[in-house]
Coordinates of C-alpha atoms and ligand atoms in Angstrom, one line a residue:
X1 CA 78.1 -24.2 15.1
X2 CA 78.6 -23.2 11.7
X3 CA 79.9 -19.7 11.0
X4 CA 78.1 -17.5 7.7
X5 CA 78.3 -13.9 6.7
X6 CA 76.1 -11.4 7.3
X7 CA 77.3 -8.0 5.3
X8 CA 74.9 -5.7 7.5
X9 CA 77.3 -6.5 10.3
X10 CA 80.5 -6.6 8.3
X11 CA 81.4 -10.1 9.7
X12 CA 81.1 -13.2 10.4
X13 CA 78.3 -14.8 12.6
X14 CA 77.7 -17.9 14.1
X15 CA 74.4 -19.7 12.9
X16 CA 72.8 -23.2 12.9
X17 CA 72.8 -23.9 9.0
X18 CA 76.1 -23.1 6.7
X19 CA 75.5 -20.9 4.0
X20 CA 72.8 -21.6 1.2
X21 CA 70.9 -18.6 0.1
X22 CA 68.5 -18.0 -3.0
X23 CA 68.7 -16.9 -6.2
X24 CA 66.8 -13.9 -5.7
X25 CA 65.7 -12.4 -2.6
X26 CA 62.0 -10.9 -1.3
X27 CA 63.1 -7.6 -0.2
X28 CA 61.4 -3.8 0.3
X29 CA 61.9 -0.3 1.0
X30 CA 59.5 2.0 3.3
X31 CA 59.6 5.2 3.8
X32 CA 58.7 6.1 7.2
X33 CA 58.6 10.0 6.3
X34 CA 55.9 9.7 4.3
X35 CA 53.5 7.0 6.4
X36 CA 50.4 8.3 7.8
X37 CA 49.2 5.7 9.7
X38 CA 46.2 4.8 7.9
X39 CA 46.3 0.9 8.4
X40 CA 45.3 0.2 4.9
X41 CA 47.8 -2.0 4.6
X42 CA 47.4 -3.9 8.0
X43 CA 43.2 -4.0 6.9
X44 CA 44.7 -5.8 3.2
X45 CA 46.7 -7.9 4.5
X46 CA 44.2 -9.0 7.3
X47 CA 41.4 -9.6 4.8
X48 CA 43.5 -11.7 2.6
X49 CA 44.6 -13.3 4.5
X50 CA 43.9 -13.7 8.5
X51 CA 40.3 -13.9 8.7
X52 CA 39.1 -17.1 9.8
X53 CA 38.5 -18.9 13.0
X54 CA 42.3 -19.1 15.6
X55 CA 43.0 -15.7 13.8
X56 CA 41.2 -12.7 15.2
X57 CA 44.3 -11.5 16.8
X58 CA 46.5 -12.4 14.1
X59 CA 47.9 -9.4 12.8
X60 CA 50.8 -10.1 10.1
X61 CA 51.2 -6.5 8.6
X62 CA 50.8 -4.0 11.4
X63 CA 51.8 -0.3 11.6
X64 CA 52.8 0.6 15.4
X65 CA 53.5 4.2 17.2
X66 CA 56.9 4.6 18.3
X67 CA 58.4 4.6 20.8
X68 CA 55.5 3.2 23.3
X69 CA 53.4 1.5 20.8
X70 CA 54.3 -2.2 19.5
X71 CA 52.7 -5.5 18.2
X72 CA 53.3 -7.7 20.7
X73 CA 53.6 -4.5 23.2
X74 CA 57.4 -4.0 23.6
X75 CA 58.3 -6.9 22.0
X76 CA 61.3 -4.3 20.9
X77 CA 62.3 -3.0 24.4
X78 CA 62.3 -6.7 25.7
X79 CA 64.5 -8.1 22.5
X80 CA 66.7 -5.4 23.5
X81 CA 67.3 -6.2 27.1
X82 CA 67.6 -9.7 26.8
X83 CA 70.3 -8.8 24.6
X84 CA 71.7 -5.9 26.9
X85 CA 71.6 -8.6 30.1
X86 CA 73.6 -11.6 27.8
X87 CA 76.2 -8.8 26.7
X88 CA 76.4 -6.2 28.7
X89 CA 77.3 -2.5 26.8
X90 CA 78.1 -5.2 23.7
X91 CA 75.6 -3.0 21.3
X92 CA 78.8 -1.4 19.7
X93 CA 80.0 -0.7 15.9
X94 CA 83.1 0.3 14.9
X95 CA 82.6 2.9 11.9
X96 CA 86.3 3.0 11.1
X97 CA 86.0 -0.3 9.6
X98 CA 83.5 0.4 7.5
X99 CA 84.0 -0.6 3.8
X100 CA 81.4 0.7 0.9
X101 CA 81.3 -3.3 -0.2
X102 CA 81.9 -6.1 2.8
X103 CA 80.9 -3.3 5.5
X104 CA 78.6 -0.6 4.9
X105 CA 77.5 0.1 8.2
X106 CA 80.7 -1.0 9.8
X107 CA 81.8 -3.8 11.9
X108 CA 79.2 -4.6 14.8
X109 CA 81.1 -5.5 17.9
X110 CA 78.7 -7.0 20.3
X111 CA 76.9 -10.5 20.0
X112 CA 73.6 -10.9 17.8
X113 CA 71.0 -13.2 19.7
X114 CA 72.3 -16.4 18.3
X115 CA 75.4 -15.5 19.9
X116 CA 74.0 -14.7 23.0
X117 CA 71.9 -17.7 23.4
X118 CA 72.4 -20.1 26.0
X119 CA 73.3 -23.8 25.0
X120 CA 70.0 -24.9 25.0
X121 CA 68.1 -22.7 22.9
X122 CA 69.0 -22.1 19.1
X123 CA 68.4 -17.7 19.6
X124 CA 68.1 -15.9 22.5
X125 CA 63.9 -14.7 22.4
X126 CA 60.9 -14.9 25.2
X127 CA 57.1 -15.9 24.3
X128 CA 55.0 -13.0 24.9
X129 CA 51.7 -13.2 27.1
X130 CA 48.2 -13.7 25.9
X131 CA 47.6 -9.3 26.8
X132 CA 50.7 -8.4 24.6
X133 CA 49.2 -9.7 21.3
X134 CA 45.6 -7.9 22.6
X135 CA 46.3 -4.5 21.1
X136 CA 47.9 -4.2 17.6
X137 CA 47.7 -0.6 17.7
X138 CA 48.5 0.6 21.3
X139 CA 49.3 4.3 22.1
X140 CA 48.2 5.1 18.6
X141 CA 49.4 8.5 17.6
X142 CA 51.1 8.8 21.2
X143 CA 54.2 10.8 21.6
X144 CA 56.9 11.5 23.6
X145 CA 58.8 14.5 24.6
X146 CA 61.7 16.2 26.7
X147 CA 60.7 17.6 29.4
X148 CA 60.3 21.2 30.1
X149 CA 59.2 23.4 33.0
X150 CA 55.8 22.6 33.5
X151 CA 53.2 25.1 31.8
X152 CA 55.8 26.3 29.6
X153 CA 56.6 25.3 26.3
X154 CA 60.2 24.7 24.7
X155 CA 61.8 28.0 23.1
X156 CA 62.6 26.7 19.9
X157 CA 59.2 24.5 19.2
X158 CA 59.2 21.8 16.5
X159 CA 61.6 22.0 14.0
X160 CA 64.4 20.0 12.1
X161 CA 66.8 18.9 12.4
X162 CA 65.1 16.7 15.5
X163 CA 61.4 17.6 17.0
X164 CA 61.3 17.9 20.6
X165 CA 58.0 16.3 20.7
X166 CA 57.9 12.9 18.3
X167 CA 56.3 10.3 17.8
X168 CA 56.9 8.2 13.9
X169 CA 54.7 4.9 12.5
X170 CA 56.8 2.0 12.2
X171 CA 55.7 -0.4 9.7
X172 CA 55.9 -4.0 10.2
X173 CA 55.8 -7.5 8.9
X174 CA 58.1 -10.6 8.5
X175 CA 61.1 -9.7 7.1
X176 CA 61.8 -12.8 5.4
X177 CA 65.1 -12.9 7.2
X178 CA 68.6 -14.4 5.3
X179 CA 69.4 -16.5 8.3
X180 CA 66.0 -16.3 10.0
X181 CA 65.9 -16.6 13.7
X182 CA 62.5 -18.7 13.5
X183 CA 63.6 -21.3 11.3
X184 CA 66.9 -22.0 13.4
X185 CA 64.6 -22.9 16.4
X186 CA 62.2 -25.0 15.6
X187 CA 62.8 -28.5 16.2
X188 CA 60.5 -30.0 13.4
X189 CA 62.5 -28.0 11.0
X190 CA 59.3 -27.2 9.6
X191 CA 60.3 -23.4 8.4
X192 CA 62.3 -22.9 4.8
X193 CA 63.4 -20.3 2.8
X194 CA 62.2 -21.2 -0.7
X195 CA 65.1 -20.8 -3.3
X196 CA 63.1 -19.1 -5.7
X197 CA 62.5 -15.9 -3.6
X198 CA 63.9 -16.4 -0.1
X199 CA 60.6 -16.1 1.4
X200 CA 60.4 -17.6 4.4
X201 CA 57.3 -20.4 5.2
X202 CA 56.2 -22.3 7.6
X203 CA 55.1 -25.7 6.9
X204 CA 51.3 -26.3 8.6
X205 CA 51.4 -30.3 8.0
X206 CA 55.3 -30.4 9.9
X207 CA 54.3 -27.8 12.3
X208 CA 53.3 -29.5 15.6
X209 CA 52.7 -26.2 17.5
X210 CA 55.7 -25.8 20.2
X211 CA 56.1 -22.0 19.4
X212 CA 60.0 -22.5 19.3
X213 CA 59.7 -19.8 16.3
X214 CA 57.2 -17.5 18.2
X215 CA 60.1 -17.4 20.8
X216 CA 63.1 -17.1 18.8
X217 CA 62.0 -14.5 16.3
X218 CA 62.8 -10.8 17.6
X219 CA 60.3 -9.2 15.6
X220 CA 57.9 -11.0 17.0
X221 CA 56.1 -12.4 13.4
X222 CA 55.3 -15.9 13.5
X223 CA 52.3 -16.2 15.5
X224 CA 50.4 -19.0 17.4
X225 CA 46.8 -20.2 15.9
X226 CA 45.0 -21.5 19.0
X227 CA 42.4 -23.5 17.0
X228 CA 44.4 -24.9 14.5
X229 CA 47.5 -25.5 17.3
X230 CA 50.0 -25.0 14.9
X231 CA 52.0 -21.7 14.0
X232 CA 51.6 -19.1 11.4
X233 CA 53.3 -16.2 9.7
X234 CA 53.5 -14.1 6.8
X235 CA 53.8 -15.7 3.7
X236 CA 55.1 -12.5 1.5
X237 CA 51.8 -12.8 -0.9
X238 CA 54.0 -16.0 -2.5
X239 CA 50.9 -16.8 -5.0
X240 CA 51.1 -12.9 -5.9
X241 CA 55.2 -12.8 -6.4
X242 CA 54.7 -16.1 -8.7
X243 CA 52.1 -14.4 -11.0
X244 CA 48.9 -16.0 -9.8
X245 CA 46.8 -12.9 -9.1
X246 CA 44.3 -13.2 -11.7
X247 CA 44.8 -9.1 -12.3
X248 CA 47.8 -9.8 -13.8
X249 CA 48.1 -13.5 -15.1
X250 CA 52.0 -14.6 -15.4
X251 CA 53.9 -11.9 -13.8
X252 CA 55.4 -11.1 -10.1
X253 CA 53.0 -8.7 -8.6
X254 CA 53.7 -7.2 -5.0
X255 CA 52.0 -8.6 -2.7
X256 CA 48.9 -7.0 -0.9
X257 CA 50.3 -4.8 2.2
X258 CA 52.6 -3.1 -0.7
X259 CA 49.8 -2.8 -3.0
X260 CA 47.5 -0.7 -0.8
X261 CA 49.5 1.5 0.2
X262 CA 47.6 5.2 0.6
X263 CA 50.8 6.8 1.7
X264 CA 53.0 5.7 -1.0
X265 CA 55.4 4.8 1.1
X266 CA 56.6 1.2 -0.1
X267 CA 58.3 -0.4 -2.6
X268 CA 58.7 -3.9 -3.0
X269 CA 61.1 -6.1 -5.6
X270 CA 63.1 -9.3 -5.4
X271 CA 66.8 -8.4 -5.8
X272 CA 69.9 -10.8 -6.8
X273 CA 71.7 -12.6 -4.2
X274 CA 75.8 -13.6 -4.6
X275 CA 76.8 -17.4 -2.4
X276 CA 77.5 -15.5 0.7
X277 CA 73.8 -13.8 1.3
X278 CA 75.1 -10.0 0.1
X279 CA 73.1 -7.9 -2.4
X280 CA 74.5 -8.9 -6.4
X281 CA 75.5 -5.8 -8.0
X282 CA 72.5 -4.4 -10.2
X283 CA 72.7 -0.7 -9.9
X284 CA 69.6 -0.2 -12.0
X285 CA 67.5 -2.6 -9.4
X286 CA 65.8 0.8 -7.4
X287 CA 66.0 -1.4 -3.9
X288 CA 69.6 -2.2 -4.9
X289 CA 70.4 1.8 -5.7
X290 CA 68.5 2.6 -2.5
X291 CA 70.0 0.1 -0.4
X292 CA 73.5 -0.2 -1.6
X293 CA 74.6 2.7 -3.4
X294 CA 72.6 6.3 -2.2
X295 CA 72.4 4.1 1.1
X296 CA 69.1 6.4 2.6
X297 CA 67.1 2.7 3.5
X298 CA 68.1 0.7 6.4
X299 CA 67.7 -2.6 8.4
X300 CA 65.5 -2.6 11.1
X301 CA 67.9 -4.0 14.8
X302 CA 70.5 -5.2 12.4
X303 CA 72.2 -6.5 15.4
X304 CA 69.5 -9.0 16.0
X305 CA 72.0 -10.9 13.7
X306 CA 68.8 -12.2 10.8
X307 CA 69.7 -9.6 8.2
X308 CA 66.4 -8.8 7.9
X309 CA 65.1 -7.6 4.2
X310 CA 62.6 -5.0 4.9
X311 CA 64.5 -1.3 4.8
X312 CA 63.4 1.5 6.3
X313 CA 64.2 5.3 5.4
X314 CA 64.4 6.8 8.9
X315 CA 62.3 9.9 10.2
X316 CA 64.0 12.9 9.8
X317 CA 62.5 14.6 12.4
X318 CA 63.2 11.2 15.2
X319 CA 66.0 12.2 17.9
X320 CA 69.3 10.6 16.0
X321 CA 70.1 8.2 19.6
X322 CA 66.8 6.5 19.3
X323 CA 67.0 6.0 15.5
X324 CA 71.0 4.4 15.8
X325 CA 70.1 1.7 18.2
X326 CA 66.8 1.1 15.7
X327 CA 68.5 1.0 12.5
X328 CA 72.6 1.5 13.6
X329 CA 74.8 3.6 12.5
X330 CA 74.2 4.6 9.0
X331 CA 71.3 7.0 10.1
X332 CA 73.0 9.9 10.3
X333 CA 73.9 9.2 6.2
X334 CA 70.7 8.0 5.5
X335 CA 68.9 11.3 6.9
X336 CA 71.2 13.6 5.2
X337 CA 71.0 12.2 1.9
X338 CA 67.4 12.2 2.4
X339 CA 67.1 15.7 3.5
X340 CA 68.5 16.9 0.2
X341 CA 68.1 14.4 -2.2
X342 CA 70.5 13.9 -5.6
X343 CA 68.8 14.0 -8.6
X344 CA 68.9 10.4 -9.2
X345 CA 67.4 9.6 -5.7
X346 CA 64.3 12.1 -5.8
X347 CA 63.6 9.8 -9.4
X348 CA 63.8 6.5 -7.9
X349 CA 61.3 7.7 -5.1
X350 CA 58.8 8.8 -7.4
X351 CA 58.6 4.7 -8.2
X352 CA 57.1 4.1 -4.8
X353 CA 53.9 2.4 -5.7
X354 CA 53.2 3.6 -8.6
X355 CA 52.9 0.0 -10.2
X356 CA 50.8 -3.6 -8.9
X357 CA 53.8 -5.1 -10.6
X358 CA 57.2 -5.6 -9.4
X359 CA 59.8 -3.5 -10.4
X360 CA 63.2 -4.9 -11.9
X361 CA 65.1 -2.3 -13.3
X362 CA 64.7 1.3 -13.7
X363 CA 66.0 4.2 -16.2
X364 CA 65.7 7.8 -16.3
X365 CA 64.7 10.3 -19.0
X366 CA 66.3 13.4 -18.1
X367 CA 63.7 16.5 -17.5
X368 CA 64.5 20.4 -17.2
X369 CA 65.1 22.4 -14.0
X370 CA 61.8 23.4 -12.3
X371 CA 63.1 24.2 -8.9
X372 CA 66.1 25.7 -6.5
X373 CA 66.8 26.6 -3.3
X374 CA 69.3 26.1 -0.2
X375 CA 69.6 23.6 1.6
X376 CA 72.4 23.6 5.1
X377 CA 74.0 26.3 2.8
X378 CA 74.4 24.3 -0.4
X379 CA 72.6 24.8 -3.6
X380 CA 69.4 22.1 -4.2
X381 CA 68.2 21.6 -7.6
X382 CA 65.2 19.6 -8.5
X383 CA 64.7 18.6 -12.0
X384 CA 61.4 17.3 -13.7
X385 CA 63.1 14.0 -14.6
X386 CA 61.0 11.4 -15.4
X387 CA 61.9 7.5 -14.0
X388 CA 60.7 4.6 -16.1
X389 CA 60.0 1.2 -14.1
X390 CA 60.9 -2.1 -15.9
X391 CA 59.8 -5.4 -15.3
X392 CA 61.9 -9.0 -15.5
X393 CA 62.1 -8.8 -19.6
X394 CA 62.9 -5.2 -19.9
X395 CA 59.3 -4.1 -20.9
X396 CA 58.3 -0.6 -19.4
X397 CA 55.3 -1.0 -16.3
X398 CA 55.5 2.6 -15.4
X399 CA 56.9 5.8 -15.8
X400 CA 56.4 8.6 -14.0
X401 CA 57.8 12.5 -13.4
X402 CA 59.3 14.5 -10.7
X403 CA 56.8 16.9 -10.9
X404 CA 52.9 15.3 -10.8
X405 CA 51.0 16.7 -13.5
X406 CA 48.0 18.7 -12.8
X407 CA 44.9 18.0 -14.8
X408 CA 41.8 20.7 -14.9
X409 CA 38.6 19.0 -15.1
X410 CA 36.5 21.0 -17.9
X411 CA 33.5 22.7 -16.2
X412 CA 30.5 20.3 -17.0
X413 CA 31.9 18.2 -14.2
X414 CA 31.7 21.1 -11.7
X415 CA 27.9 20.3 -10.9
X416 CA 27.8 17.1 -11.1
X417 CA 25.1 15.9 -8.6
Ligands
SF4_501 S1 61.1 -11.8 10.8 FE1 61.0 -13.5 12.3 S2 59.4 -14.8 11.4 FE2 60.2 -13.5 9.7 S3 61.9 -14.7 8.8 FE3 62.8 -13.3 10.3 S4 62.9 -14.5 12.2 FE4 61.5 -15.6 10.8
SF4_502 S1 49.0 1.9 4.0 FE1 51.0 2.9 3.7 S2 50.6 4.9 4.6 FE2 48.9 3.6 5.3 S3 49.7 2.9 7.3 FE3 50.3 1.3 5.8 S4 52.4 1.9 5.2 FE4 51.5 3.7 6.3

């Protein structure tokens, strides 16, 4: 089997394909503090897309409770333990080889799922039952908690650095995978990455139904349309990303799920991609300064072995086990940074949809102090910078400051009805 490189692991993998990656790469960053679970994006999505007949339980965004909630139920648990029962305690990284470039996470030890698969199956996976794809929002709002003396309460209540009581939404839809677990398995080779934009499709003519992807992808995203017999999955907006929403004729526009968003909580862009599937170097891309340089977003099970291209900002408040065998071991980082941002960081986040259009390229237009305190016993500044977000050619699409302005609505208005 061929061997390729996946950076999130720090080594090399094997894989059924050798290396050929595109020139840019669908990619996104959520942050999970901020999501309030108000399916807005899941409902966008759904109308755009996954209304018709085969489809009513066809959900390709969808927002899930954790840690009991999941779309197909526990199709994270069971990924897991498939892994756990082909490699036994093999869920390891060293993080004294990590290096800021080839290894930012450090090296992962154990075996990813095409590793661990057995000879006759491309990725090691399971094809959920009919009931797990009933529910796309089980144990809504459910949480969890360690357990005290019954009809007590704990002494020290809910407070950072971890809640005692937690539950976080996890947001979810393809992640348009580098080396994508769905289009390894299928024996049609009716899935490709398109070299434009590395989104990841599934060809309905080629497709002749066997849910070989369904099986082999551990996020559980292509899914099986019982009328039509043939699979489906998210197809990242594609007419959006080329420009074809008649909004905005002739430019990349993020697609729908992104768009919606009432909490503000993603940001979508298509970032440069080097021969061997790692990030190019732009530090003025805001996913590659997130990512790759303040280092606060992560993959989601980066030892899956896909490298997956949705990020995630973890929970601060999530118990720090729970959130290292989610996203490894670059959440402890990743929360502190977060917890007291640096200047340049609390800018970028202010570009979480505040434009329809996708963001290239960013600056910053310095702004005066409007705020201090302390923070773990350091001093925290915030400044009233304002960030400016650029499109392909350069041209401004938004700008927008630290500090929201406040607008007072002149009295007429007052009694309006
Ligand atoms: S998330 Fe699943 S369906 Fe999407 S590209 Fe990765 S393996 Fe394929
Ligand atoms: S629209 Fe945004 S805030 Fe609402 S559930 Fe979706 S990701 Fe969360």
């Amino acid at each position: 089997m061929p061997e390729v490189h996946n950076w999130q692991l720090g080594r090399k993998m094997a894989y059924r394909f050798p290396e050929r990656h595109p020139r840019r790469q669908f990619a996104a960053v959520f942050n999970i503090n901020r999501c309030i679970g108000c399916q807005t994006c899941t409902m966008a999505c759904k109308s755009t897309w996954t209304f018709s007949r085969g489809q009513e339980y066809m959900w390709w965004n969808n927002v899930e409770t954790k840690p009991y909630g999941g779309y197909p139920q526990f199709w994270d648990v069971k990924a897991l333990e498939l892994l756990e029962r082909a490699d036994p305690d093999g869920q390891t990284w060293n993080t004294r080889q990590r290096d800021d470039r080839a290894a930012p996470y450090g090296l992962y030890q154990g075996k990813t799922l095409f590793e661990a698969a057995p000879k006759e199956a491309e990725a090691l996976g399971y094809l959920p039952a009919d009931e797990e794809w009933r529910a796309p929002n089980i144990y809504e709002d459910t949480p969890t908690a360690y357990p005290v003396a019954p009809g007590t309460y704990h002494p020290t209540g809910e407070s950072l650095p971890e809640h005692r009581t937690w539950f976080f939404h996890l947001q979810r839809l393809c992640n348009h995978c580098s080396y994508p677990a769905c289009l390894a398995a299928c024996p049609r080779n009716a899935i490709y990455k398109r070299p434009e934009d590395g989104i990841v499709l599934i060809d309905q003519k080629r497709c002749r139904g066997y849910k070989k992807c369904v099986e082999a992808c551990p996020y559980k995203k292509p899914m099986f349309n019982a009328y039509s017999r043939v699979s489906e999955k998210c197809i990242g907006c594609y007419p959006r990303v080329e420009g074809k929403e008649p909004l905005f004729p002739g430019t990349a526009v993020e697609p729908r799920c992104m768009a919606a968003c009432v909490g503000k909580i993603r940001l979508h862009g298509l970032v440069g991609v080097n021969p061997d599937g790692s990030w190019a170097e732009d530090r003025q891309h805001p996913l590659y300064y997130l990512v790759r340089v303040a280092k606060v977003a992560l993959p989601l099970y980066p030892q899956f072995g896909t490298q997956p291209n949705i990020y995630y900002i973890p929970p601060r408040w999530v118990p720090r086990p729970y959130l290292r065998q989610m996203f490894g071991p670059g959440v402890d980082q990743a929360v502190e940074t977060y917890l007291a941002p640096p200047r340049e960081l609390l800018a970028v986040l202010q570009l979480f949809r505040a434009a329809q259009r996708i963001i290239f390229s960013y600056r910053i237009e310095e702004g005066g102090k409007i705020f201090e305190t302390t923070i773990k016993g350091k001093k925290w500044e915030m400044f009233n910078d304002t960030v400016i977000g650029l499109d392909r050619a350069g041209k401004e699409i938004v700008r927008v400051s630290v500090q929201e302005p406040i607008y007072t609505r002149p009295a007429q208005h007052l009694n309006s009805i």
